Amino acid sequence: MEIRGAGRIARAGAAALGDFADSYAGGTLEGFLEDLDRASETLLASRPTAVSLWNGVHATTRGAGDASSLDEARALVSANAREFCARSERAVEEIARIGARRIQDGDTIMTHCNSSAALGVIKEAHRQGKDIKVYATESRPWRQGILTVNDLADAGVDITLIIDSAVRTVMKRTDKVFVGADTVTSQGALINKVGTSQLALAAHEARVQFYACAETYKFSPMTLFGDTVTIEERDVSEVIRPGEVRGSVKIFNPVFDSTPASYIDAIITELGMMNPGAVYGVMVKQLGDGIFNQELF
């Protein structure tokens, strides 16, 4: 939790492998590749739900096994890491430009958790001079909403923090919802911070437009072949203090939930806006014949 947000996590993972390659001294090509595999596995085990990390790691290590020398492998991993991070940041900027076009002057927006892509859309609309108001959920238990409201306040946005259980009440005053994404499945379902599906359900009931902001490296190629997304659970200490409840009480602390494609009006990517049903075609087109060994992005 030192680094939050799927995009930031992916860039951090790629950069870590780039640093690993840059600092690798001595040894053999075979030893480097073995150590690179172990380093990659360590990173991937840290955040099992966010496919962005998986794609970032695989983008960074791509081609290393075909290198003819240690120096070539190290240089390739380092270059791949820099390229992934640069493209990732450009994707967020493009999503901001595309998404801001969906916001009209006078709109009231709701967002959830702390997504750099979703916040980029909101800040870009504000930068364009649009008069908007924003509601941000507290996003317990880690309260990432505090990061969101401070970020938007610093940008000069009219921002209100709400408790998570107020979503349905406040949705009646909302015009559009913008959230980020940890993973998008081949069926167009959205895996994101727990509580996202609550926003989507309330938006659907209130006829409020619901948009997911997702760089294409958050599309999960594994789901093309029936793999399900692991929903990470974290320690109960995030929810309760020691001795606060009886020892027989069980605590369920999922970090993410799944929002069905039918509740999503559009997914905003760096390639443009798309219906959730279009995700499958985009994944297959971009992955091509290397679908088993290439990342999407």
PDB file of C-alpha atoms in Angstrom:
ATOM      1  CA  MET A   1       0.000   0.000   0.000  1.00  0.00           C
ATOM      2  CA  GLU A   2       2.993   2.314  -0.223  1.00  0.00           C
ATOM      3  CA  ILE A   3       2.130   2.703  -3.916  1.00  0.00           C
ATOM      4  CA  ARG A   4      -1.562   2.959  -4.792  1.00  0.00           C
ATOM      5  CA  GLY A   5      -3.380   2.893  -8.099  1.00  0.00           C
ATOM      6  CA  ALA A   6      -3.083   0.174 -10.738  1.00  0.00           C
ATOM      7  CA  GLY A   7      -1.221   2.358 -13.231  1.00  0.00           C
ATOM      8  CA  ARG A   8       1.272   3.575 -10.636  1.00  0.00           C
ATOM      9  CA  ILE A   9       1.813  -0.009  -9.459  1.00  0.00           C
ATOM     10  CA  ALA A  10       2.477  -1.167 -13.028  1.00  0.00           C
ATOM     11  CA  ARG A  11       4.985   1.616 -13.621  1.00  0.00           C
ATOM     12  CA  ALA A  12       6.670   0.929 -10.293  1.00  0.00           C
ATOM     13  CA  GLY A  13       7.000  -2.752 -11.161  1.00  0.00           C
ATOM     14  CA  ALA A  14       8.437  -2.029 -14.585  1.00  0.00           C
ATOM     15  CA  ALA A  15      10.830   0.566 -13.168  1.00  0.00           C
ATOM     16  CA  ALA A  16      11.963  -1.860 -10.453  1.00  0.00           C
ATOM     17  CA  LEU A  17      12.890  -4.460 -13.058  1.00  0.00           C
ATOM     18  CA  GLY A  18      14.652  -1.787 -15.095  1.00  0.00           C
ATOM     19  CA  ASP A  19      16.674  -0.803 -12.033  1.00  0.00           C
ATOM     20  CA  PHE A  20      17.403  -4.474 -11.377  1.00  0.00           C
ATOM     21  CA  ALA A  21      18.806  -4.859 -14.885  1.00  0.00           C
ATOM     22  CA  ASP A  22      20.832  -1.643 -14.674  1.00  0.00           C
ATOM     23  CA  SER A  23      22.447  -2.647 -11.381  1.00  0.00           C
ATOM     24  CA  TYR A  24      23.041  -6.325 -12.210  1.00  0.00           C
ATOM     25  CA  ALA A  25      26.784  -6.922 -12.003  1.00  0.00           C
ATOM     26  CA  GLY A  26      28.800  -9.925 -13.044  1.00  0.00           C
ATOM     27  CA  GLY A  27      27.360 -13.365 -13.518  1.00  0.00           C
ATOM     28  CA  THR A  28      26.103 -15.055 -16.656  1.00  0.00           C
ATOM     29  CA  LEU A  29      23.174 -14.600 -19.013  1.00  0.00           C
ATOM     30  CA  GLU A  30      21.575 -17.732 -17.597  1.00  0.00           C
ATOM     31  CA  GLY A  31      21.980 -16.474 -14.044  1.00  0.00           C
ATOM     32  CA  PHE A  32      20.514 -13.092 -14.949  1.00  0.00           C
ATOM     33  CA  LEU A  33      17.464 -14.679 -16.560  1.00  0.00           C
ATOM     34  CA  GLU A  34      16.901 -16.890 -13.514  1.00  0.00           C
ATOM     35  CA  ASP A  35      17.192 -13.916 -11.173  1.00  0.00           C
ATOM     36  CA  LEU A  36      14.937 -11.875 -13.449  1.00  0.00           C
ATOM     37  CA  ASP A  37      12.279 -14.592 -13.251  1.00  0.00           C
ATOM     38  CA  ARG A  38      12.476 -14.636  -9.451  1.00  0.00           C
ATOM     39  CA  ALA A  39      12.247 -10.854  -9.286  1.00  0.00           C
ATOM     40  CA  SER A  40       9.220 -10.895 -11.596  1.00  0.00           C
ATOM     41  CA  GLU A  41       7.473 -13.556  -9.518  1.00  0.00           C
ATOM     42  CA  THR A  42       8.067 -11.535  -6.357  1.00  0.00           C
ATOM     43  CA  LEU A  43       6.494  -8.457  -7.921  1.00  0.00           C
ATOM     44  CA  LEU A  44       3.507 -10.348  -9.322  1.00  0.00           C
ATOM     45  CA  ALA A  45       2.787 -12.022  -5.993  1.00  0.00           C
ATOM     46  CA  SER A  46       2.522  -8.634  -4.290  1.00  0.00           C
ATOM     47  CA  ARG A  47      -0.686  -7.590  -6.108  1.00  0.00           C
ATOM     48  CA  PRO A  48      -2.503 -10.586  -7.609  1.00  0.00           C
ATOM     49  CA  THR A  49      -5.624  -8.731  -8.807  1.00  0.00           C
ATOM     50  CA  ALA A  50      -4.269  -5.813 -10.842  1.00  0.00           C
ATOM     51  CA  VAL A  51      -3.432  -7.171 -14.312  1.00  0.00           C
ATOM     52  CA  SER A  52      -1.653  -3.898 -15.018  1.00  0.00           C
ATOM     53  CA  LEU A  53       1.292  -5.177 -12.990  1.00  0.00           C
ATOM     54  CA  TRP A  54       1.270  -8.472 -14.880  1.00  0.00           C
ATOM     55  CA  ASN A  55       1.278  -6.679 -18.224  1.00  0.00           C
ATOM     56  CA  GLY A  56       3.924  -4.218 -17.061  1.00  0.00           C
ATOM     57  CA  VAL A  57       6.241  -6.989 -15.880  1.00  0.00           C
ATOM     58  CA  HIS A  58       5.796  -8.989 -19.081  1.00  0.00           C
ATOM     59  CA  ALA A  59       6.307  -5.910 -21.247  1.00  0.00           C
ATOM     60  CA  THR A  60       9.565  -5.231 -19.422  1.00  0.00           C
ATOM     61  CA  THR A  61      10.946  -8.776 -19.631  1.00  0.00           C
ATOM     62  CA  ARG A  62       9.784  -9.417 -23.215  1.00  0.00           C
ATOM     63  CA  GLY A  63      12.584 -10.669 -25.447  1.00  0.00           C
ATOM     64  CA  ALA A  64      15.140 -11.090 -22.657  1.00  0.00           C
ATOM     65  CA  GLY A  65      15.189 -14.853 -23.137  1.00  0.00           C
ATOM     66  CA  ASP A  66      16.199 -14.412 -26.787  1.00  0.00           C
ATOM     67  CA  ALA A  67      19.204 -12.213 -25.990  1.00  0.00           C
ATOM     68  CA  SER A  68      22.614 -13.512 -27.052  1.00  0.00           C
ATOM     69  CA  SER A  69      24.557 -11.977 -24.174  1.00  0.00           C
ATOM     70  CA  LEU A  70      24.159 -10.697 -20.635  1.00  0.00           C
ATOM     71  CA  ASP A  71      24.751  -7.102 -21.714  1.00  0.00           C
ATOM     72  CA  GLU A  72      22.131  -7.379 -24.453  1.00  0.00           C
ATOM     73  CA  ALA A  73      19.553  -8.812 -22.038  1.00  0.00           C
ATOM     74  CA  ARG A  74      20.237  -6.138 -19.427  1.00  0.00           C
ATOM     75  CA  ALA A  75      19.979  -3.335 -21.996  1.00  0.00           C
ATOM     76  CA  LEU A  76      16.743  -4.766 -23.407  1.00  0.00           C
ATOM     77  CA  VAL A  77      15.032  -5.023 -20.014  1.00  0.00           C
ATOM     78  CA  SER A  78      16.126  -1.506 -19.104  1.00  0.00           C
ATOM     79  CA  ALA A  79      14.867  -0.079 -22.415  1.00  0.00           C
ATOM     80  CA  ASN A  80      11.587  -2.000 -22.162  1.00  0.00           C
ATOM     81  CA  ALA A  81      10.984  -0.600 -18.673  1.00  0.00           C
ATOM     82  CA  ARG A  82      11.520   2.983 -19.798  1.00  0.00           C
ATOM     83  CA  GLU A  83       9.274   2.510 -22.822  1.00  0.00           C
ATOM     84  CA  PHE A  84       6.460   0.950 -20.789  1.00  0.00           C
ATOM     85  CA  CYS A  85       6.521   3.745 -18.207  1.00  0.00           C
ATOM     86  CA  ALA A  86       6.537   6.441 -20.900  1.00  0.00           C
ATOM     87  CA  ARG A  87       3.663   4.855 -22.831  1.00  0.00           C
ATOM     88  CA  SER A  88       1.716   4.355 -19.618  1.00  0.00           C
ATOM     89  CA  GLU A  89       1.975   8.028 -18.720  1.00  0.00           C
ATOM     90  CA  ARG A  90       1.009   9.068 -22.257  1.00  0.00           C
ATOM     91  CA  ALA A  91      -2.029   6.787 -22.051  1.00  0.00           C
ATOM     92  CA  VAL A  92      -3.239   8.540 -18.890  1.00  0.00           C
ATOM     93  CA  GLU A  93      -2.875  11.910 -20.608  1.00  0.00           C
ATOM     94  CA  GLU A  94      -4.826  10.740 -23.653  1.00  0.00           C
ATOM     95  CA  ILE A  95      -7.607   9.287 -21.494  1.00  0.00           C
ATOM     96  CA  ALA A  96      -7.875  12.676 -19.775  1.00  0.00           C
ATOM     97  CA  ARG A  97      -8.352  14.449 -23.096  1.00  0.00           C
ATOM     98  CA  ILE A  98     -10.908  11.943 -24.367  1.00  0.00           C
ATOM     99  CA  GLY A  99     -12.851  11.634 -21.123  1.00  0.00           C
ATOM    100  CA  ALA A 100     -13.062  15.384 -20.530  1.00  0.00           C
ATOM    101  CA  ARG A 101     -15.140  15.677 -23.703  1.00  0.00           C
ATOM    102  CA  ARG A 102     -17.884  13.701 -21.950  1.00  0.00           C
ATOM    103  CA  ILE A 103     -18.143  16.291 -19.177  1.00  0.00           C
ATOM    104  CA  GLN A 104     -20.432  19.247 -19.775  1.00  0.00           C
ATOM    105  CA  ASP A 105     -20.399  22.650 -18.118  1.00  0.00           C
ATOM    106  CA  GLY A 106     -22.447  22.392 -14.916  1.00  0.00           C
ATOM    107  CA  ASP A 107     -22.036  18.623 -14.468  1.00  0.00           C
ATOM    108  CA  THR A 108     -21.810  16.988 -11.069  1.00  0.00           C
ATOM    109  CA  ILE A 109     -19.360  14.087 -11.035  1.00  0.00           C
ATOM    110  CA  MET A 110     -18.831  11.187  -8.658  1.00  0.00           C
ATOM    111  CA  THR A 111     -15.615   9.199  -8.367  1.00  0.00           C
ATOM    112  CA  HIS A 112     -14.328   6.370  -6.186  1.00  0.00           C
ATOM    113  CA  CYS A 113     -10.948   5.486  -4.674  1.00  0.00           C
ATOM    114  CA  ASN A 114      -7.862   7.173  -6.159  1.00  0.00           C
ATOM    115  CA  SER A 115      -7.411   6.640  -9.887  1.00  0.00           C
ATOM    116  CA  SER A 116      -4.905   8.779 -11.776  1.00  0.00           C
ATOM    117  CA  ALA A 117      -6.809   8.100 -15.014  1.00  0.00           C
ATOM    118  CA  ALA A 118     -10.205   9.112 -13.625  1.00  0.00           C
ATOM    119  CA  LEU A 119      -8.767  12.138 -11.841  1.00  0.00           C
ATOM    120  CA  GLY A 120      -6.991  13.147 -15.022  1.00  0.00           C
ATOM    121  CA  VAL A 121     -10.365  13.344 -16.788  1.00  0.00           C
ATOM    122  CA  ILE A 122     -11.854  15.499 -14.031  1.00  0.00           C
ATOM    123  CA  LYS A 123      -8.871  17.835 -13.791  1.00  0.00           C
ATOM    124  CA  GLU A 124      -8.725  18.244 -17.560  1.00  0.00           C
ATOM    125  CA  ALA A 125     -12.406  19.233 -17.653  1.00  0.00           C
ATOM    126  CA  HIS A 126     -11.744  21.766 -14.900  1.00  0.00           C
ATOM    127  CA  ARG A 127      -8.657  23.061 -16.732  1.00  0.00           C
ATOM    128  CA  GLN A 128     -10.843  23.669 -19.766  1.00  0.00           C
ATOM    129  CA  GLY A 129     -12.929  26.026 -17.653  1.00  0.00           C
ATOM    130  CA  LYS A 130     -15.961  23.802 -17.188  1.00  0.00           C
ATOM    131  CA  ASP A 131     -17.972  24.543 -14.056  1.00  0.00           C
ATOM    132  CA  ILE A 132     -18.149  21.144 -12.331  1.00  0.00           C
ATOM    133  CA  LYS A 133     -18.737  19.754  -8.875  1.00  0.00           C
ATOM    134  CA  VAL A 134     -17.289  16.471  -7.683  1.00  0.00           C
ATOM    135  CA  TYR A 135     -18.240  13.974  -4.987  1.00  0.00           C
ATOM    136  CA  ALA A 136     -15.535  11.535  -3.925  1.00  0.00           C
ATOM    137  CA  THR A 137     -16.151   8.500  -1.732  1.00  0.00           C
ATOM    138  CA  GLU A 138     -14.090   7.915   1.374  1.00  0.00           C
ATOM    139  CA  SER A 139     -13.166   4.456  -0.002  1.00  0.00           C
ATOM    140  CA  ARG A 140     -12.623   2.545   3.209  1.00  0.00           C
ATOM    141  CA  PRO A 141     -10.813   0.902   4.811  1.00  0.00           C
ATOM    142  CA  TRP A 142      -7.679   2.675   3.518  1.00  0.00           C
ATOM    143  CA  ARG A 143      -9.592   5.885   2.768  1.00  0.00           C
ATOM    144  CA  GLN A 144      -7.957   6.508  -0.586  1.00  0.00           C
ATOM    145  CA  GLY A 145     -10.640   9.138  -1.057  1.00  0.00           C
ATOM    146  CA  ILE A 146      -8.572  11.441   1.149  1.00  0.00           C
ATOM    147  CA  LEU A 147      -5.847  11.396  -1.506  1.00  0.00           C
ATOM    148  CA  THR A 148      -8.447  12.110  -4.163  1.00  0.00           C
ATOM    149  CA  VAL A 149     -10.088  15.084  -2.498  1.00  0.00           C
ATOM    150  CA  ASN A 150      -6.755  16.686  -1.633  1.00  0.00           C
ATOM    151  CA  ASP A 151      -5.525  16.229  -5.200  1.00  0.00           C
ATOM    152  CA  LEU A 152      -8.689  17.770  -6.655  1.00  0.00           C
ATOM    153  CA  ALA A 153      -8.751  20.547  -4.061  1.00  0.00           C
ATOM    154  CA  ASP A 154      -5.170  21.466  -4.968  1.00  0.00           C
ATOM    155  CA  ALA A 155      -6.305  21.681  -8.599  1.00  0.00           C
ATOM    156  CA  GLY A 156      -9.076  24.086  -7.610  1.00  0.00           C
ATOM    157  CA  VAL A 157     -11.973  21.681  -8.188  1.00  0.00           C
ATOM    158  CA  ASP A 158     -15.195  22.046  -6.164  1.00  0.00           C
ATOM    159  CA  ILE A 159     -14.892  18.767  -4.235  1.00  0.00           C
ATOM    160  CA  THR A 160     -16.966  17.099  -1.502  1.00  0.00           C
ATOM    161  CA  LEU A 161     -15.941  13.975   0.423  1.00  0.00           C
ATOM    162  CA  ILE A 162     -18.774  11.545   1.186  1.00  0.00           C
ATOM    163  CA  ILE A 163     -18.927   8.391   3.270  1.00  0.00           C
ATOM    164  CA  ASP A 164     -19.222   5.214   1.234  1.00  0.00           C
ATOM    165  CA  SER A 165     -22.734   4.413   2.444  1.00  0.00           C
ATOM    166  CA  ALA A 166     -24.000   7.783   1.127  1.00  0.00           C
ATOM    167  CA  VAL A 167     -23.457   6.794  -2.509  1.00  0.00           C
ATOM    168  CA  ARG A 168     -27.106   6.027  -3.326  1.00  0.00           C
ATOM    169  CA  THR A 169     -28.313   9.225  -1.671  1.00  0.00           C
ATOM    170  CA  VAL A 170     -25.790  11.448  -3.456  1.00  0.00           C
ATOM    171  CA  MET A 171     -26.214   9.663  -6.794  1.00  0.00           C
ATOM    172  CA  LYS A 172     -29.545  11.491  -7.152  1.00  0.00           C
ATOM    173  CA  ARG A 173     -27.562  14.733  -7.447  1.00  0.00           C
ATOM    174  CA  THR A 174     -24.981  13.294  -9.863  1.00  0.00           C
ATOM    175  CA  ASP A 175     -24.765  13.497 -13.659  1.00  0.00           C
ATOM    176  CA  LYS A 176     -21.831  11.189 -14.411  1.00  0.00           C
ATOM    177  CA  VAL A 177     -19.549   8.710 -12.649  1.00  0.00           C
ATOM    178  CA  PHE A 178     -15.875   8.268 -13.545  1.00  0.00           C
ATOM    179  CA  VAL A 179     -13.826   5.493 -11.932  1.00  0.00           C
ATOM    180  CA  GLY A 180     -10.530   3.815 -12.659  1.00  0.00           C
ATOM    181  CA  ALA A 181      -9.784   0.144 -13.277  1.00  0.00           C
ATOM    182  CA  ASP A 182      -7.516  -2.490 -11.853  1.00  0.00           C
ATOM    183  CA  THR A 183      -8.508  -5.086 -14.440  1.00  0.00           C
ATOM    184  CA  VAL A 184     -10.911  -5.296 -17.369  1.00  0.00           C
ATOM    185  CA  THR A 185     -11.940  -8.799 -18.436  1.00  0.00           C
ATOM    186  CA  SER A 186     -12.472 -10.007 -21.980  1.00  0.00           C
ATOM    187  CA  GLN A 187     -16.226  -9.863 -21.301  1.00  0.00           C
ATOM    188  CA  GLY A 188     -15.966  -6.159 -20.443  1.00  0.00           C
ATOM    189  CA  ALA A 189     -16.456  -6.581 -16.699  1.00  0.00           C
ATOM    190  CA  LEU A 190     -14.604  -4.146 -14.460  1.00  0.00           C
ATOM    191  CA  ILE A 191     -12.503  -5.249 -11.495  1.00  0.00           C
ATOM    192  CA  ASN A 192     -11.805  -2.240  -9.302  1.00  0.00           C
ATOM    193  CA  LYS A 193     -11.667  -1.032  -5.710  1.00  0.00           C
ATOM    194  CA  VAL A 194     -14.380  -2.653  -3.611  1.00  0.00           C
ATOM    195  CA  GLY A 195     -17.462  -0.465  -3.668  1.00  0.00           C
ATOM    196  CA  THR A 196     -17.196   0.307  -7.379  1.00  0.00           C
ATOM    197  CA  SER A 197     -20.070  -2.054  -8.134  1.00  0.00           C
ATOM    198  CA  GLN A 198     -22.141  -0.169  -5.555  1.00  0.00           C
ATOM    199  CA  LEU A 199     -21.625   3.052  -7.532  1.00  0.00           C
ATOM    200  CA  ALA A 200     -22.481   1.280 -10.772  1.00  0.00           C
ATOM    201  CA  LEU A 201     -25.665  -0.212  -9.353  1.00  0.00           C
ATOM    202  CA  ALA A 202     -26.787   3.127  -7.910  1.00  0.00           C
ATOM    203  CA  ALA A 203     -25.926   4.895 -11.186  1.00  0.00           C
ATOM    204  CA  HIS A 204     -27.903   2.317 -13.166  1.00  0.00           C
ATOM    205  CA  GLU A 205     -30.922   2.809 -10.933  1.00  0.00           C
ATOM    206  CA  ALA A 206     -30.678   6.612 -11.183  1.00  0.00           C
ATOM    207  CA  ARG A 207     -29.990   6.601 -14.966  1.00  0.00           C
ATOM    208  CA  VAL A 208     -26.591   8.216 -14.385  1.00  0.00           C
ATOM    209  CA  GLN A 209     -23.832   7.597 -16.932  1.00  0.00           C
ATOM    210  CA  PHE A 210     -21.045   5.342 -15.616  1.00  0.00           C
ATOM    211  CA  TYR A 211     -17.575   5.447 -17.206  1.00  0.00           C
ATOM    212  CA  ALA A 212     -14.503   3.324 -16.473  1.00  0.00           C
ATOM    213  CA  CYS A 213     -11.140   4.910 -17.296  1.00  0.00           C
ATOM    214  CA  ALA A 214      -8.676   2.173 -18.231  1.00  0.00           C
ATOM    215  CA  GLU A 215      -5.401   2.085 -20.097  1.00  0.00           C
ATOM    216  CA  THR A 216      -5.384  -0.940 -22.428  1.00  0.00           C
ATOM    217  CA  TYR A 217      -2.670  -2.634 -20.377  1.00  0.00           C
ATOM    218  CA  LYS A 218      -5.393  -3.134 -17.776  1.00  0.00           C
ATOM    219  CA  PHE A 219      -7.145  -5.547 -20.154  1.00  0.00           C
ATOM    220  CA  SER A 220      -6.566  -9.113 -18.954  1.00  0.00           C
ATOM    221  CA  PRO A 221      -5.473 -11.565 -21.672  1.00  0.00           C
ATOM    222  CA  MET A 222      -5.808 -14.484 -19.249  1.00  0.00           C
ATOM    223  CA  THR A 223      -9.581 -14.031 -19.138  1.00  0.00           C
ATOM    224  CA  LEU A 224      -9.799 -14.811 -22.852  1.00  0.00           C
ATOM    225  CA  PHE A 225      -9.196 -18.432 -21.941  1.00  0.00           C
ATOM    226  CA  GLY A 226     -11.524 -18.707 -18.981  1.00  0.00           C
ATOM    227  CA  ASP A 227      -9.206 -17.684 -16.160  1.00  0.00           C
ATOM    228  CA  THR A 228     -10.985 -15.812 -13.397  1.00  0.00           C
ATOM    229  CA  VAL A 229      -9.577 -12.745 -11.679  1.00  0.00           C
ATOM    230  CA  THR A 230      -8.303 -13.341  -8.162  1.00  0.00           C
ATOM    231  CA  ILE A 231      -9.981 -10.941  -5.748  1.00  0.00           C
ATOM    232  CA  GLU A 232      -7.342 -10.055  -3.194  1.00  0.00           C
ATOM    233  CA  GLU A 233      -8.238 -10.035   0.499  1.00  0.00           C
ATOM    234  CA  ARG A 234      -6.164  -8.195   3.062  1.00  0.00           C
ATOM    235  CA  ASP A 235      -5.538  -8.378   6.758  1.00  0.00           C
ATOM    236  CA  VAL A 236      -8.344  -7.812   9.252  1.00  0.00           C
ATOM    237  CA  SER A 237      -6.198  -5.174  10.975  1.00  0.00           C
ATOM    238  CA  GLU A 238      -7.283  -2.785   8.218  1.00  0.00           C
ATOM    239  CA  VAL A 239     -10.858  -3.063   9.489  1.00  0.00           C
ATOM    240  CA  ILE A 240     -10.732  -3.539  13.271  1.00  0.00           C
ATOM    241  CA  ARG A 241      -8.383  -2.873  16.161  1.00  0.00           C
ATOM    242  CA  PRO A 242      -7.131  -5.723  18.395  1.00  0.00           C
ATOM    243  CA  GLY A 243      -9.766  -6.674  20.966  1.00  0.00           C
ATOM    244  CA  GLU A 244     -12.484  -4.545  19.356  1.00  0.00           C
ATOM    245  CA  VAL A 245     -14.729  -7.503  18.491  1.00  0.00           C
ATOM    246  CA  ARG A 246     -15.223 -10.962  19.987  1.00  0.00           C
ATOM    247  CA  GLY A 247     -12.797 -13.640  18.900  1.00  0.00           C
ATOM    248  CA  SER A 248     -15.560 -15.644  17.224  1.00  0.00           C
ATOM    249  CA  VAL A 249     -16.348 -12.797  14.811  1.00  0.00           C
ATOM    250  CA  LYS A 250     -15.163 -13.341  11.236  1.00  0.00           C
ATOM    251  CA  ILE A 251     -13.943 -10.409   9.115  1.00  0.00           C
ATOM    252  CA  PHE A 252     -14.288 -10.278   5.329  1.00  0.00           C
ATOM    253  CA  ASN A 253     -12.012  -7.647   3.787  1.00  0.00           C
ATOM    254  CA  PRO A 254     -11.997  -7.930  -0.031  1.00  0.00           C
ATOM    255  CA  VAL A 255     -10.005  -5.218  -1.769  1.00  0.00           C
ATOM    256  CA  PHE A 256     -11.826  -5.324  -5.097  1.00  0.00           C
ATOM    257  CA  ASP A 257     -15.194  -6.207  -6.598  1.00  0.00           C
ATOM    258  CA  SER A 258     -16.570  -6.949 -10.047  1.00  0.00           C
ATOM    259  CA  THR A 259     -18.903  -4.638 -11.963  1.00  0.00           C
ATOM    260  CA  PRO A 260     -20.835  -6.309 -14.810  1.00  0.00           C
ATOM    261  CA  ALA A 261     -20.397  -4.897 -18.299  1.00  0.00           C
ATOM    262  CA  SER A 262     -24.122  -4.184 -18.458  1.00  0.00           C
ATOM    263  CA  TYR A 263     -23.706  -1.421 -15.851  1.00  0.00           C
ATOM    264  CA  ILE A 264     -20.888   0.328 -17.738  1.00  0.00           C
ATOM    265  CA  ASP A 265     -21.821   2.937 -20.358  1.00  0.00           C
ATOM    266  CA  ALA A 266     -18.331   3.047 -21.849  1.00  0.00           C
ATOM    267  CA  ILE A 267     -14.688   2.277 -21.157  1.00  0.00           C
ATOM    268  CA  ILE A 268     -12.414   5.227 -21.880  1.00  0.00           C
ATOM    269  CA  THR A 269      -8.991   4.111 -23.114  1.00  0.00           C
ATOM    270  CA  GLU A 270      -6.068   5.786 -24.850  1.00  0.00           C
ATOM    271  CA  LEU A 271      -7.439   4.250 -28.067  1.00  0.00           C
ATOM    272  CA  GLY A 272     -10.770   6.003 -27.574  1.00  0.00           C
ATOM    273  CA  MET A 273     -14.111   5.261 -25.966  1.00  0.00           C
ATOM    274  CA  MET A 274     -15.503   1.777 -26.419  1.00  0.00           C
ATOM    275  CA  ASN A 275     -18.492  -0.254 -25.422  1.00  0.00           C
ATOM    276  CA  PRO A 276     -17.555  -2.998 -22.919  1.00  0.00           C
ATOM    277  CA  GLY A 277     -18.560  -5.525 -25.558  1.00  0.00           C
ATOM    278  CA  ALA A 278     -15.715  -4.301 -27.776  1.00  0.00           C
ATOM    279  CA  VAL A 279     -12.997  -5.276 -25.293  1.00  0.00           C
ATOM    280  CA  TYR A 280     -12.701  -8.827 -26.615  1.00  0.00           C
ATOM    281  CA  GLY A 281     -12.046  -7.667 -30.169  1.00  0.00           C
ATOM    282  CA  VAL A 282      -9.475  -5.096 -29.066  1.00  0.00           C
ATOM    283  CA  MET A 283      -7.613  -7.675 -27.005  1.00  0.00           C
ATOM    284  CA  VAL A 284      -7.486 -10.227 -29.812  1.00  0.00           C
ATOM    285  CA  LYS A 285      -6.433  -7.620 -32.393  1.00  0.00           C
ATOM    286  CA  GLN A 286      -3.624  -6.217 -30.279  1.00  0.00           C
ATOM    287  CA  LEU A 287      -2.350  -9.539 -29.000  1.00  0.00           C
ATOM    288  CA  GLY A 288      -2.476 -11.315 -32.341  1.00  0.00           C
ATOM    289  CA  ASP A 289      -0.673 -14.607 -32.700  1.00  0.00           C
ATOM    290  CA  GLY A 290       1.441 -13.996 -29.616  1.00  0.00           C
ATOM    291  CA  ILE A 291      -1.561 -14.077 -27.318  1.00  0.00           C
ATOM    292  CA  PHE A 292       0.044 -16.449 -24.836  1.00  0.00           C
ATOM    293  CA  ASN A 293       3.359 -14.675 -24.416  1.00  0.00           C
ATOM    294  CA  GLN A 294       2.761 -10.965 -25.056  1.00  0.00           C
ATOM    295  CA  GLU A 295       1.284  -8.281 -22.932  1.00  0.00           C
ATOM    296  CA  LEU A 296      -1.596  -6.246 -24.313  1.00  0.00           C
ATOM    297  CA  PHE A 297       0.041  -2.854 -24.055  1.00  0.00           C
TER     298      PHE A 297
END
